[in-house]
Amino acid sequence: MTPRAWQIEARRVVLEHLLSDAGKREPGAISVVTGAGKGSLLPMLLYALRSERKLPPRIVIATSRSQLVTSLLLACYAACDPSAPKHGREAIQAGTDPVMAAIRASEIVGQYDGRRKDPRPVTVTTYPSLPACLRAMGGADLLICDEAHRSAAPDALDAVMSVDLRFGMSGTLYLGDETRTIAAFKRTLYRYSAADAIRDGVIVPAAIRVGSLAAPVDGVGIDRDRALAALLGELEADGGCSSMGPGVVAVSTVAEAEWLAARVTALGLRGLAVSGQDSMRERRAAVAAVSAGAVDVVAMAKLWLEGVDCRAIRWLAPLVNLPRNELVQFF
C-alpha cells in the first residue's frame, strides 16, 4: 500500500523525536483520527528504524484488547522479521495459517498476553499484561502505546511510566473529556484530525443519529425504547437503507446485538451481529461484507469502537451510553 501523505510526515516527525535527546525527556504521542490508517504507521516506523540499524534491542508494543494483538503482530512481523517477504503482503495482511505459524516460530516477534506468553525482541502485549511482560523481558528500550488513552489504566500506568523512551498513538489524547490529558506523554508530536482526513478523502464521516433523533454526546438523555422504535421505523421506511446507507447500532450485550440483527433481518434488511466473541476471521469477514454492500445494519456490542477501518459505514445509532472518546471512530 502506498503511504499516505500524513503517514510520511508523521513518520518523519516521530523518528526525529525518538532518535533525539528529547525522546526520553519528553515522551511524545500522535493524535490521528480513527480510520485514517494509524495502524499502518507502526510497521512504517519499525521498518525505518530497522533500515537505519537503529532498532532498539527490546521493543514492547502495548494495546488495549486481545483482539488487536493479532493485527499488531502481523504488522511487526512484516516490518521486523527477515522471513516475512517470502509470504507476500496479501498473506500477511490476511493472517493466513502459514503466516501465523511463522510468527509463532519467529525469533524476532513475540506475544505476551492471556493467550500466549512468548516474549521476543519485539513483543506485542495488552495493557493488563504489560507489567508482567516487562518483567519477563527485563524491561524495554522502547515502548509503543497503541490506543494510548488506555495507558492510564491503574494496572498499566506504572509500567508505562517505567520505560523512559515511549511513544503513543491514539485517536484522542484525552480521557473521557478534553480536560483530562494522558499523564504518560508530555508532548503532542503530530495531529491529524477528522477534518484533515475528510478534506483529504481518507475517511468518510458517519452521521450520529438515533433514528430521526439527534444523539447527544455521551448518550445523556437517550430514551432507549423510544429511540429503538424510531430507528426501526426509519429503517423499515427506508426499505433496504437505500438512502441511509449501511450503519452501526451500538448496544450493551451480545444477546441484544443478536436480537437486533434478527429484528432488522425480519424487516427485510440485511442485519449482522458482531461482538467480542467473534474470531479474528469472523471480524475480518464482517468488515469485508459491509464494504462489499452485503450488510445494511451492523449490531455491535462494543466491538467496532476502535481499530476498525470500514469506510462504507454512513451512520451510527448509539442505544447505549458511550463516552465521547469511544465515539471518535465515527466523528
mmCIF file of C-alpha atoms in Angstrom:
data_model
loop_
_atom_site.group_PDB
_atom_site.id
_atom_site.type_symbol
_atom_site.label_atom_id
_atom_site.label_comp_id
_atom_site.label_asym_id
_atom_site.label_seq_id
_atom_site.Cartn_x
_atom_site.Cartn_y
_atom_site.Cartn_z
ATOM 1 C CA MET A 1 0.000 0.000 0.000
ATOM 2 C CA THR A 2 1.312 3.437 -0.928
ATOM 3 C CA PRO A 3 1.870 5.528 2.225
ATOM 4 C CA ARG A 4 -0.469 8.450 2.668
ATOM 5 C CA ALA A 5 0.956 11.952 2.858
ATOM 6 C CA TRP A 6 0.128 12.313 6.547
ATOM 7 C CA GLN A 7 1.824 8.975 7.341
ATOM 8 C CA ILE A 8 5.044 10.070 5.645
ATOM 9 C CA GLU A 9 5.059 13.351 7.556
ATOM 10 C CA ALA A 10 4.166 11.702 10.883
ATOM 11 C CA ARG A 11 6.888 9.084 10.429
ATOM 12 C CA ARG A 12 9.489 11.789 9.870
ATOM 13 C CA VAL A 13 8.390 13.755 12.934
ATOM 14 C CA VAL A 14 8.230 10.712 15.205
ATOM 15 C CA LEU A 15 11.569 9.278 14.072
ATOM 16 C CA GLU A 16 13.316 12.599 14.655
ATOM 17 C CA HIS A 17 11.867 12.761 18.146
ATOM 18 C CA LEU A 18 12.668 9.162 19.103
ATOM 19 C CA LEU A 19 16.241 9.489 17.923
ATOM 20 C CA SER A 20 16.806 12.850 19.604
ATOM 21 C CA ASP A 21 17.869 13.646 23.163
ATOM 22 C CA ALA A 22 14.333 14.905 23.817
ATOM 23 C CA GLY A 23 12.871 11.451 23.147
ATOM 24 C CA LYS A 24 13.384 10.283 26.734
ATOM 25 C CA ARG A 25 12.947 13.662 28.424
ATOM 26 C CA GLU A 26 9.618 14.453 26.794
ATOM 27 C CA PRO A 27 7.758 11.281 25.745
ATOM 28 C CA GLY A 28 5.531 12.138 22.818
ATOM 29 C CA ALA A 29 2.363 10.906 21.183
ATOM 30 C CA ILE A 30 0.429 11.476 17.993
ATOM 31 C CA SER A 31 -3.297 12.105 17.681
ATOM 32 C CA VAL A 32 -4.709 10.600 14.486
ATOM 33 C CA VAL A 33 -8.416 10.172 13.876
ATOM 34 C CA THR A 34 -9.541 6.552 13.856
ATOM 35 C CA GLY A 35 -9.891 5.160 10.351
ATOM 36 C CA ALA A 36 -7.109 7.257 8.834
ATOM 37 C CA GLY A 37 -4.611 4.378 8.866
ATOM 38 C CA LYS A 38 -2.912 4.914 12.213
ATOM 39 C CA GLY A 39 -2.168 1.188 12.477
ATOM 40 C CA SER A 40 -0.185 1.297 9.237
ATOM 41 C CA LEU A 41 2.183 3.859 10.736
ATOM 42 C CA LEU A 42 3.587 1.309 13.191
ATOM 43 C CA PRO A 43 5.231 -1.003 10.614
ATOM 44 C CA MET A 44 6.481 2.065 8.737
ATOM 45 C CA LEU A 45 8.243 3.312 11.884
ATOM 46 C CA LEU A 46 9.688 -0.086 12.767
ATOM 47 C CA TYR A 47 10.890 -0.706 9.217
ATOM 48 C CA ALA A 48 12.544 2.722 9.102
ATOM 49 C CA LEU A 49 14.349 2.070 12.391
ATOM 50 C CA ARG A 50 15.425 -1.352 11.162
ATOM 51 C CA SER A 51 16.658 0.043 7.834
ATOM 52 C CA GLU A 52 18.759 2.650 9.629
ATOM 53 C CA ARG A 53 20.033 -0.005 12.048
ATOM 54 C CA LYS A 54 18.630 1.914 14.975
ATOM 55 C CA LEU A 55 16.024 -0.589 16.076
ATOM 56 C CA PRO A 56 16.222 -0.804 19.912
ATOM 57 C CA PRO A 57 17.071 -4.293 21.233
ATOM 58 C CA ARG A 58 13.891 -4.612 23.327
ATOM 59 C CA ILE A 59 10.656 -3.181 21.925
ATOM 60 C CA VAL A 60 7.237 -3.632 23.506
ATOM 61 C CA ILE A 61 4.012 -2.661 21.761
ATOM 62 C CA ALA A 62 1.026 -2.407 24.118
ATOM 63 C CA THR A 63 -2.589 -2.302 23.011
ATOM 64 C CA SER A 64 -5.969 -2.184 24.662
ATOM 65 C CA ARG A 65 -7.548 -5.515 23.782
ATOM 66 C CA SER A 66 -6.509 -9.043 22.895
ATOM 67 C CA GLN A 67 -8.294 -8.851 19.541
ATOM 68 C CA LEU A 68 -5.901 -6.086 18.457
ATOM 69 C CA VAL A 69 -2.823 -8.131 19.345
ATOM 70 C CA THR A 70 -3.031 -10.256 16.202
ATOM 71 C CA SER A 71 -3.159 -7.289 13.825
ATOM 72 C CA LEU A 72 -0.170 -5.708 15.574
ATOM 73 C CA LEU A 73 1.725 -8.994 15.479
ATOM 74 C CA LEU A 74 1.199 -9.125 11.716
ATOM 75 C CA ALA A 75 2.423 -5.529 11.374
ATOM 76 C CA CYS A 76 5.529 -6.181 13.481
ATOM 77 C CA TYR A 77 6.309 -9.391 11.629
ATOM 78 C CA ALA A 78 6.067 -7.641 8.253
ATOM 79 C CA ALA A 79 8.380 -4.842 9.407
ATOM 80 C CA CYS A 80 10.955 -6.653 11.519
ATOM 81 C CA ASP A 81 11.328 -10.323 10.597
ATOM 82 C CA PRO A 82 13.592 -11.107 7.600
ATOM 83 C CA SER A 83 11.456 -14.166 6.794
ATOM 84 C CA ALA A 84 8.313 -12.079 6.182
ATOM 85 C CA PRO A 85 8.823 -11.276 2.454
ATOM 86 C CA LYS A 86 8.568 -14.926 1.424
ATOM 87 C CA HIS A 87 4.883 -14.980 2.442
ATOM 88 C CA GLY A 88 3.845 -11.919 0.467
ATOM 89 C CA ARG A 89 1.987 -8.803 1.599
ATOM 90 C CA GLU A 90 -1.534 -10.133 0.993
ATOM 91 C CA ALA A 91 -0.942 -13.313 3.007
ATOM 92 C CA ILE A 92 0.457 -11.291 5.910
ATOM 93 C CA GLN A 93 -2.448 -8.840 5.852
ATOM 94 C CA ALA A 94 -4.907 -11.749 5.827
ATOM 95 C CA GLY A 95 -3.083 -13.546 8.648
ATOM 96 C CA THR A 96 -3.087 -16.896 6.855
ATOM 97 C CA ASP A 97 -2.275 -20.072 8.777
ATOM 98 C CA PRO A 98 1.316 -20.299 7.384
ATOM 99 C CA VAL A 99 1.946 -16.683 8.401
ATOM 100 C CA MET A 100 0.613 -17.214 11.930
ATOM 101 C CA ALA A 101 2.744 -20.356 12.234
ATOM 102 C CA ALA A 102 5.796 -18.362 11.137
ATOM 103 C CA ILE A 103 5.058 -15.715 13.764
ATOM 104 C CA ARG A 104 4.828 -18.356 16.494
ATOM 105 C CA ALA A 105 8.214 -19.683 15.388
ATOM 106 C CA SER A 106 9.781 -16.241 14.968
ATOM 107 C CA GLU A 107 12.925 -15.329 16.893
ATOM 108 C CA ILE A 108 12.176 -11.628 16.352
ATOM 109 C CA VAL A 109 8.474 -11.105 17.062
ATOM 110 C CA GLY A 110 6.675 -12.417 20.131
ATOM 111 C CA GLN A 111 3.390 -12.203 22.003
ATOM 112 C CA TYR A 112 2.702 -11.788 25.715
ATOM 113 C CA ASP A 113 -0.937 -11.760 26.792
ATOM 114 C CA GLY A 114 -3.603 -14.031 28.229
ATOM 115 C CA ARG A 115 -3.362 -16.389 25.250
ATOM 116 C CA ARG A 116 0.392 -16.715 24.804
ATOM 117 C CA LYS A 117 3.423 -15.737 26.862
ATOM 118 C CA ASP A 118 6.374 -15.879 24.483
ATOM 119 C CA PRO A 119 8.352 -12.602 24.531
ATOM 120 C CA ARG A 120 10.889 -11.793 21.831
ATOM 121 C CA PRO A 121 12.934 -8.672 20.951
ATOM 122 C CA VAL A 122 9.743 -7.145 19.513
ATOM 123 C CA THR A 123 6.799 -8.164 21.699
ATOM 124 C CA VAL A 124 3.112 -7.285 21.465
ATOM 125 C CA THR A 125 1.140 -7.246 24.696
ATOM 126 C CA THR A 126 -2.002 -5.823 26.270
ATOM 127 C CA TYR A 127 -2.095 -3.169 28.961
ATOM 128 C CA PRO A 128 -3.232 -5.641 31.670
ATOM 129 C CA SER A 129 -0.300 -7.923 30.733
ATOM 130 C CA LEU A 130 2.248 -5.103 30.341
ATOM 131 C CA PRO A 131 3.757 -5.241 33.869
ATOM 132 C CA ALA A 132 4.392 -8.986 33.616
ATOM 133 C CA CYS A 133 5.670 -8.624 30.058
ATOM 134 C CA LEU A 134 8.240 -6.015 31.095
ATOM 135 C CA ARG A 135 9.395 -8.215 33.974
ATOM 136 C CA ALA A 136 9.777 -11.185 31.623
ATOM 137 C CA MET A 137 11.841 -9.077 29.204
ATOM 138 C CA GLY A 138 13.891 -7.380 31.887
ATOM 139 C CA GLY A 139 12.455 -4.020 30.789
ATOM 140 C CA ALA A 140 12.136 -2.303 27.415
ATOM 141 C CA ASP A 141 14.249 0.126 25.431
ATOM 142 C CA LEU A 142 11.196 1.430 23.560
ATOM 143 C CA LEU A 143 7.527 1.199 24.494
ATOM 144 C CA ILE A 144 4.927 1.943 21.818
ATOM 145 C CA CYS A 145 1.437 2.514 23.216
ATOM 146 C CA ASP A 146 -1.331 1.810 20.742
ATOM 147 C CA GLU A 147 -4.687 3.326 21.802
ATOM 148 C CA ALA A 148 -2.542 5.434 24.120
ATOM 149 C CA HIS A 149 -5.501 6.796 26.076
ATOM 150 C CA ARG A 150 -5.775 3.285 27.576
ATOM 151 C CA SER A 151 -2.289 3.594 29.088
ATOM 152 C CA ALA A 152 -3.818 5.462 32.037
ATOM 153 C CA ALA A 153 -5.461 2.282 33.349
ATOM 154 C CA PRO A 154 -4.454 1.733 37.003
ATOM 155 C CA ASP A 155 -2.926 -1.686 36.302
ATOM 156 C CA ALA A 156 -0.768 -0.308 33.466
ATOM 157 C CA LEU A 157 0.271 3.267 34.218
ATOM 158 C CA ASP A 158 3.233 2.474 36.492
ATOM 159 C CA ALA A 159 4.581 0.007 33.931
ATOM 160 C CA VAL A 160 4.175 2.552 31.127
ATOM 161 C CA MET A 161 5.966 5.244 33.131
ATOM 162 C CA SER A 162 8.851 2.872 33.919
ATOM 163 C CA VAL A 163 10.040 2.965 30.289
ATOM 164 C CA ASP A 164 11.880 6.201 29.526
ATOM 165 C CA LEU A 165 11.606 6.043 25.738
ATOM 166 C CA ARG A 166 7.925 5.711 24.946
ATOM 167 C CA PHE A 167 5.675 6.790 22.129
ATOM 168 C CA GLY A 168 1.891 6.835 21.943
ATOM 169 C CA MET A 169 -0.690 6.634 19.176
ATOM 170 C CA SER A 170 -4.347 7.434 19.726
ATOM 171 C CA GLY A 171 -7.424 8.739 18.023
ATOM 172 C CA THR A 172 -7.845 11.025 21.002
ATOM 173 C CA LEU A 173 -5.248 12.150 23.530
ATOM 174 C CA TYR A 174 -7.611 12.697 26.411
ATOM 175 C CA LEU A 175 -9.550 10.619 28.930
ATOM 176 C CA GLY A 176 -13.325 10.822 28.735
ATOM 177 C CA ASP A 177 -13.320 14.548 28.015
ATOM 178 C CA GLU A 178 -10.854 17.096 26.694
ATOM 179 C CA THR A 179 -9.915 18.375 30.167
ATOM 180 C CA ARG A 180 -8.121 15.190 31.260
ATOM 181 C CA THR A 181 -4.905 14.547 29.352
ATOM 182 C CA ILE A 182 -2.739 11.432 29.344
ATOM 183 C CA ALA A 183 -0.044 11.526 32.034
ATOM 184 C CA ALA A 184 2.424 9.297 30.203
ATOM 185 C CA PHE A 185 3.006 11.689 27.292
ATOM 186 C CA LYS A 186 4.273 15.240 27.654
ATOM 187 C CA ARG A 187 4.272 16.339 24.034
ATOM 188 C CA THR A 188 1.896 16.012 21.113
ATOM 189 C CA LEU A 189 4.182 15.312 18.179
ATOM 190 C CA TYR A 190 1.637 15.300 15.382
ATOM 191 C CA ARG A 191 -2.104 15.767 14.887
ATOM 192 C CA TYR A 192 -4.265 14.541 12.030
ATOM 193 C CA SER A 193 -7.864 15.426 12.768
ATOM 194 C CA ALA A 194 -11.151 14.204 11.380
ATOM 195 C CA ALA A 195 -11.383 17.465 9.431
ATOM 196 C CA ASP A 196 -7.955 16.794 7.900
ATOM 197 C CA ALA A 197 -8.893 13.247 6.933
ATOM 198 C CA ILE A 198 -12.246 14.283 5.469
ATOM 199 C CA ARG A 199 -10.534 17.047 3.480
ATOM 200 C CA ASP A 200 -8.038 14.540 2.070
ATOM 201 C CA GLY A 201 -10.715 11.948 1.318
ATOM 202 C CA VAL A 202 -9.114 9.487 3.738
ATOM 203 C CA ILE A 203 -12.269 8.935 5.795
ATOM 204 C CA VAL A 204 -15.979 9.369 5.265
ATOM 205 C CA PRO A 205 -17.747 10.685 8.385
ATOM 206 C CA ALA A 206 -20.770 8.889 9.774
ATOM 207 C CA ALA A 207 -23.866 10.762 10.864
ATOM 208 C CA ILE A 208 -24.550 10.355 14.571
ATOM 209 C CA ARG A 209 -28.220 9.535 14.917
ATOM 210 C CA VAL A 210 -30.798 7.621 16.905
ATOM 211 C CA GLY A 211 -33.496 7.047 14.391
ATOM 212 C CA SER A 212 -34.699 10.521 13.488
ATOM 213 C CA LEU A 213 -33.408 11.868 16.823
ATOM 214 C CA ALA A 214 -30.123 13.727 17.223
ATOM 215 C CA ALA A 215 -27.910 11.661 19.508
ATOM 216 C CA PRO A 216 -26.451 13.691 22.371
ATOM 217 C CA VAL A 217 -22.738 13.309 23.031
ATOM 218 C CA ASP A 218 -22.049 10.766 25.816
ATOM 219 C CA GLY A 219 -25.524 9.339 25.337
ATOM 220 C CA VAL A 220 -27.019 11.531 28.066
ATOM 221 C CA GLY A 221 -30.778 11.724 27.758
ATOM 222 C CA ILE A 222 -31.300 8.837 25.326
ATOM 223 C CA ASP A 223 -34.746 7.316 25.766
ATOM 224 C CA ARG A 224 -33.649 3.862 24.708
ATOM 225 C CA ASP A 225 -37.029 2.275 23.953
ATOM 226 C CA ARG A 226 -38.286 5.334 22.061
ATOM 227 C CA ALA A 227 -35.006 5.622 20.166
ATOM 228 C CA LEU A 228 -35.062 1.942 19.173
ATOM 229 C CA ALA A 229 -38.643 2.193 17.954
ATOM 230 C CA ALA A 230 -37.812 5.336 15.975
ATOM 231 C CA LEU A 231 -34.750 3.712 14.438
ATOM 232 C CA LEU A 232 -36.594 0.534 13.409
ATOM 233 C CA GLY A 233 -39.361 2.642 11.924
ATOM 234 C CA GLU A 234 -36.879 4.682 9.936
ATOM 235 C CA LEU A 235 -35.077 1.576 8.686
ATOM 236 C CA GLU A 236 -38.352 -0.047 7.624
ATOM 237 C CA ALA A 237 -39.450 3.106 5.821
ATOM 238 C CA ASP A 238 -36.110 3.370 4.051
ATOM 239 C CA GLY A 239 -36.533 -0.140 2.623
ATOM 240 C CA GLY A 240 -33.047 -1.576 2.392
ATOM 241 C CA CYS A 241 -31.218 1.538 3.591
ATOM 242 C CA SER A 242 -31.238 2.887 0.051
ATOM 243 C CA SER A 243 -30.849 6.484 1.232
ATOM 244 C CA MET A 244 -29.280 5.967 4.666
ATOM 245 C CA GLY A 245 -26.605 3.543 3.583
ATOM 246 C CA PRO A 246 -25.105 0.889 5.892
ATOM 247 C CA GLY A 247 -24.825 1.792 9.567
ATOM 248 C CA VAL A 248 -23.928 0.608 13.030
ATOM 249 C CA VAL A 249 -26.190 0.274 16.076
ATOM 250 C CA ALA A 250 -24.345 0.148 19.414
ATOM 251 C CA VAL A 251 -25.989 -1.971 22.115
ATOM 252 C CA SER A 252 -24.962 -3.266 25.540
ATOM 253 C CA THR A 253 -24.735 -7.052 25.258
ATOM 254 C CA VAL A 254 -24.125 -9.844 22.778
ATOM 255 C CA ALA A 255 -27.707 -11.052 23.247
ATOM 256 C CA GLU A 256 -29.029 -7.591 22.337
ATOM 257 C CA ALA A 257 -26.811 -7.471 19.246
ATOM 258 C CA GLU A 258 -28.084 -10.857 18.078
ATOM 259 C CA TRP A 259 -31.713 -9.893 18.772
ATOM 260 C CA LEU A 260 -31.399 -6.617 16.899
ATOM 261 C CA ALA A 261 -29.706 -8.248 13.888
ATOM 262 C CA ALA A 262 -32.572 -10.758 13.729
ATOM 263 C CA ARG A 263 -35.162 -7.983 14.113
ATOM 264 C CA VAL A 264 -33.585 -5.986 11.287
ATOM 265 C CA THR A 265 -33.497 -9.087 9.091
ATOM 266 C CA ALA A 266 -37.200 -9.637 9.775
ATOM 267 C CA LEU A 267 -37.828 -6.191 8.299
ATOM 268 C CA GLY A 268 -36.360 -7.417 5.030
ATOM 269 C CA LEU A 269 -32.971 -5.763 5.601
ATOM 270 C CA ARG A 270 -29.604 -7.429 5.988
ATOM 271 C CA GLY A 271 -28.549 -7.459 9.630
ATOM 272 C CA LEU A 272 -25.304 -8.682 11.150
ATOM 273 C CA ALA A 273 -24.337 -9.012 14.830
ATOM 274 C CA VAL A 274 -20.696 -8.522 15.851
ATOM 275 C CA SER A 275 -19.173 -8.893 19.303
ATOM 276 C CA GLY A 276 -16.012 -9.750 21.173
ATOM 277 C CA GLN A 277 -16.949 -13.427 20.898
ATOM 278 C CA ASP A 278 -16.180 -13.396 17.161
ATOM 279 C CA SER A 279 -12.925 -14.875 15.909
ATOM 280 C CA MET A 280 -10.433 -12.722 14.003
ATOM 281 C CA ARG A 281 -11.553 -14.400 10.781
ATOM 282 C CA GLU A 282 -15.202 -13.594 11.523
ATOM 283 C CA ARG A 283 -14.302 -9.975 12.277
ATOM 284 C CA ARG A 284 -12.450 -9.540 9.001
ATOM 285 C CA ALA A 285 -15.342 -11.195 7.155
ATOM 286 C CA ALA A 286 -17.814 -8.759 8.771
ATOM 287 C CA VAL A 287 -15.836 -5.717 7.613
ATOM 288 C CA ALA A 288 -15.492 -7.223 4.131
ATOM 289 C CA ALA A 289 -19.247 -7.925 3.942
ATOM 290 C CA VAL A 290 -20.180 -4.343 4.852
ATOM 291 C CA SER A 291 -17.571 -2.937 2.466
ATOM 292 C CA ALA A 292 -18.964 -5.126 -0.329
ATOM 293 C CA GLY A 293 -22.505 -3.809 0.221
ATOM 294 C CA ALA A 294 -23.830 -7.110 1.597
ATOM 295 C CA VAL A 295 -24.937 -5.739 5.005
ATOM 296 C CA ASP A 296 -27.336 -2.908 5.874
ATOM 297 C CA VAL A 297 -27.124 -2.785 9.666
ATOM 298 C CA VAL A 298 -24.355 -3.946 12.000
ATOM 299 C CA ALA A 299 -25.497 -4.508 15.590
ATOM 300 C CA MET A 300 -22.398 -4.270 17.760
ATOM 301 C CA ALA A 301 -21.668 -4.960 21.392
ATOM 302 C CA LYS A 302 -18.637 -2.660 21.873
ATOM 303 C CA LEU A 303 -16.505 -4.205 19.154
ATOM 304 C CA TRP A 304 -16.258 -1.639 16.358
ATOM 305 C CA LEU A 305 -15.466 1.372 18.534
ATOM 306 C CA GLU A 306 -11.707 1.271 17.893
ATOM 307 C CA GLY A 307 -9.318 -0.328 15.460
ATOM 308 C CA VAL A 308 -11.773 -0.990 12.624
ATOM 309 C CA ASP A 309 -11.457 0.608 9.205
ATOM 310 C CA CYS A 310 -14.766 0.368 7.330
ATOM 311 C CA ARG A 311 -15.345 3.460 5.223
ATOM 312 C CA ALA A 312 -18.690 2.157 3.925
ATOM 313 C CA ILE A 313 -20.416 2.977 7.239
ATOM 314 C CA ARG A 314 -22.640 6.056 6.949
ATOM 315 C CA TRP A 315 -24.360 6.365 10.315
ATOM 316 C CA LEU A 316 -24.203 5.323 13.960
ATOM 317 C CA ALA A 317 -27.111 4.829 16.357
ATOM 318 C CA PRO A 318 -25.809 4.572 19.952
ATOM 319 C CA LEU A 319 -28.514 2.850 22.017
ATOM 320 C CA VAL A 320 -26.144 2.664 24.955
ATOM 321 C CA ASN A 321 -24.279 5.403 26.788
ATOM 322 C CA LEU A 322 -20.884 5.895 25.121
ATOM 323 C CA PRO A 323 -18.280 8.491 26.178
ATOM 324 C CA ARG A 324 -17.002 10.843 23.502
ATOM 325 C CA ASN A 325 -13.578 9.202 23.309
ATOM 326 C CA GLU A 326 -15.248 5.900 22.357
ATOM 327 C CA LEU A 327 -17.283 7.589 19.625
ATOM 328 C CA VAL A 328 -14.193 9.070 17.969
ATOM 329 C CA GLN A 329 -14.289 6.347 15.308
ATOM 330 C CA PHE A 330 -17.481 7.870 13.940
ATOM 331 C CA PHE A 331 -16.791 11.612 14.187
#
